[in-house]
Short mmCIF file of C-alpha atoms in Angstrom, two decimals:
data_model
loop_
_atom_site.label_atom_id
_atom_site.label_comp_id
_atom_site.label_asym_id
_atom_site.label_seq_id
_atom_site.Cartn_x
_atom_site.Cartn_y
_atom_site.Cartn_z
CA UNK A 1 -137.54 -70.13 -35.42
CA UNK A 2 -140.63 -70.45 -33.25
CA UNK A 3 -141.53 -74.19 -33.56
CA UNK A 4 -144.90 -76.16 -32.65
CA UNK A 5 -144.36 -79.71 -32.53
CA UNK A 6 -147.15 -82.32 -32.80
CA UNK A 7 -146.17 -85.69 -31.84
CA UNK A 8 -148.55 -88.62 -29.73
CA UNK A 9 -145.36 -90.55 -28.97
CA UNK A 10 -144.30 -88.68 -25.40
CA UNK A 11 -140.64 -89.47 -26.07
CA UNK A 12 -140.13 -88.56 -29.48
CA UNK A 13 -141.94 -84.99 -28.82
CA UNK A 14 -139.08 -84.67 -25.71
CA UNK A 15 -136.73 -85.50 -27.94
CA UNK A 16 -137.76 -83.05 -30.98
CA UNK A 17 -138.00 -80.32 -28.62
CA UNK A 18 -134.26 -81.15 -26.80
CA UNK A 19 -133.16 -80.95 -30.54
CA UNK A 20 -134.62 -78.22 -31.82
CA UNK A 21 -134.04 -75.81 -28.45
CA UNK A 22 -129.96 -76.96 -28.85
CA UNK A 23 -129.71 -75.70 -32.06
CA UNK A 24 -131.22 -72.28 -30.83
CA UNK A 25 -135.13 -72.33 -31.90
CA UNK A 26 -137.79 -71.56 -29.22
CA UNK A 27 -140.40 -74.72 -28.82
CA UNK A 28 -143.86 -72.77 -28.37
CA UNK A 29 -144.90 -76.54 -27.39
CA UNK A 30 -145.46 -80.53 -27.76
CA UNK A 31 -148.93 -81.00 -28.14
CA UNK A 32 -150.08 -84.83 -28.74
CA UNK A 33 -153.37 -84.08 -30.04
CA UNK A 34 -154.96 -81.91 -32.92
CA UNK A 35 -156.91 -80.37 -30.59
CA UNK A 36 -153.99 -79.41 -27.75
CA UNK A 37 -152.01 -78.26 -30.98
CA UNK A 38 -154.60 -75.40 -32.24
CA UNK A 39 -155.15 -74.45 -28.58
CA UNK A 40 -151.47 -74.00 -28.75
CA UNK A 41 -151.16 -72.37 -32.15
CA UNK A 42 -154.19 -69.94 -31.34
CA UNK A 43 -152.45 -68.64 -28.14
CA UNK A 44 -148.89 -68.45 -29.61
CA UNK A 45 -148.31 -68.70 -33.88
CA UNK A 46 -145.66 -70.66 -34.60
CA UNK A 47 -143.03 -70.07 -37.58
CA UNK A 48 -143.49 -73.86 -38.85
CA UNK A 49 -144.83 -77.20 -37.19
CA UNK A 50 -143.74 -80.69 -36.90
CA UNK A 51 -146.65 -83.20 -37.41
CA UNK A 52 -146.31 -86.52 -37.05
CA UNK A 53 -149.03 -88.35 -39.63
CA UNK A 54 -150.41 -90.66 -37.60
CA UNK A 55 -151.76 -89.32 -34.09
CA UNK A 56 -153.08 -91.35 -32.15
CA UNK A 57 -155.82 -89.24 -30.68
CA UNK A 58 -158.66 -90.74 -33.56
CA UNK A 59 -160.00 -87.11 -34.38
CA UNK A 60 -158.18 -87.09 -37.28
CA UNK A 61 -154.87 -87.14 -38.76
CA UNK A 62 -151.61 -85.17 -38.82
CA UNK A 63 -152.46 -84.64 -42.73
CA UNK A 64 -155.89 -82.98 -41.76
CA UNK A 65 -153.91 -80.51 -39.28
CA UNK A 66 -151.29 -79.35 -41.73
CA UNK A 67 -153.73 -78.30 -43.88
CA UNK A 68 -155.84 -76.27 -41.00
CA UNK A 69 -152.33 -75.08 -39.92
CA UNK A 70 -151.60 -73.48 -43.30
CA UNK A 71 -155.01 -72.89 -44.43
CA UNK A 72 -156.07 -70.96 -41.43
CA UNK A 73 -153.19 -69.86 -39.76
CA UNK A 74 -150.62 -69.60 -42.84
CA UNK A 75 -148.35 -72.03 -40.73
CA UNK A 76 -146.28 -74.03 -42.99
CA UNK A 77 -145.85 -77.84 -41.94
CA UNK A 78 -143.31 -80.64 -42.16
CA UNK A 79 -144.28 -84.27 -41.59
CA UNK A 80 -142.32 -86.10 -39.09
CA UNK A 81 -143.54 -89.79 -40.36
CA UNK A 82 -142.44 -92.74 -40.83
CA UNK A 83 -145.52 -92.74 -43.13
CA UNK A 84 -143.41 -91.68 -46.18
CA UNK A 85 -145.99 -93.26 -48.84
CA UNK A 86 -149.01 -90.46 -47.06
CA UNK A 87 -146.38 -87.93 -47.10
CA UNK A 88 -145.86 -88.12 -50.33
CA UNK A 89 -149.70 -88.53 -51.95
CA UNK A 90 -150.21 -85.35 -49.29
CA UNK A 91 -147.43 -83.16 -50.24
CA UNK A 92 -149.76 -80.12 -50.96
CA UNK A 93 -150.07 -79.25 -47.39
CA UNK A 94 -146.89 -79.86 -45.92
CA UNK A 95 -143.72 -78.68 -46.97
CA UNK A 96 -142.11 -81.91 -47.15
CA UNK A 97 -141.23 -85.28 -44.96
CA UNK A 98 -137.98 -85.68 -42.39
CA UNK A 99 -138.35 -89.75 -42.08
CA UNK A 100 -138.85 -91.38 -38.52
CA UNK A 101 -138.29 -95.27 -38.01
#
């Protein structure tokens, strides 16, 4: 799969990628911000996304950007939160919630 991952946290966006690219899926990028993440979906469409909830970035929040992923791309979303509680109320736009400590 073509992944987009969106994840403030420098480390933990490394780390998704080194994960995901081991088990064989292309990264199309780490983007930190909503706004770095559509520049990145809008050059390159991704297959699915991993948003973290809470970005750090104050323009919003992961929640607002899986629904303008899926909305206006038709990119479906997973939250990568430990914000289970938000995942969970917001389940409509993402697909569901891998946990984070």
């Amino acid at each position: 799969m073509r992944v987009l991952v969106v994840e403030d946290e420098w480390i933990v966006g490394l780390d998704l990628q080194g994960i995901l690219e081991e088990a064989g899926h292309t990264v199309v990028g780490v983007a930190p911000t909503i706004a770095e993440a559509m520049d990145l979906v809008a050059g390159d469409l991704p297959d699915l996304a991993l948003v973290n909830i809470n970005l750090g970035d104050g323009r919003g929040s992961g929640i607002d950007l899986t629904r303008d992923l899926l909305d206006r791309h038709g990119v479906p979303t997973l939250f990568v939160s430990g914000q289970v509680r938000e995942a969970r109320e917001n389940r409509g736009s993402s697909l569901g919630c891998i946990t984070k400590p």
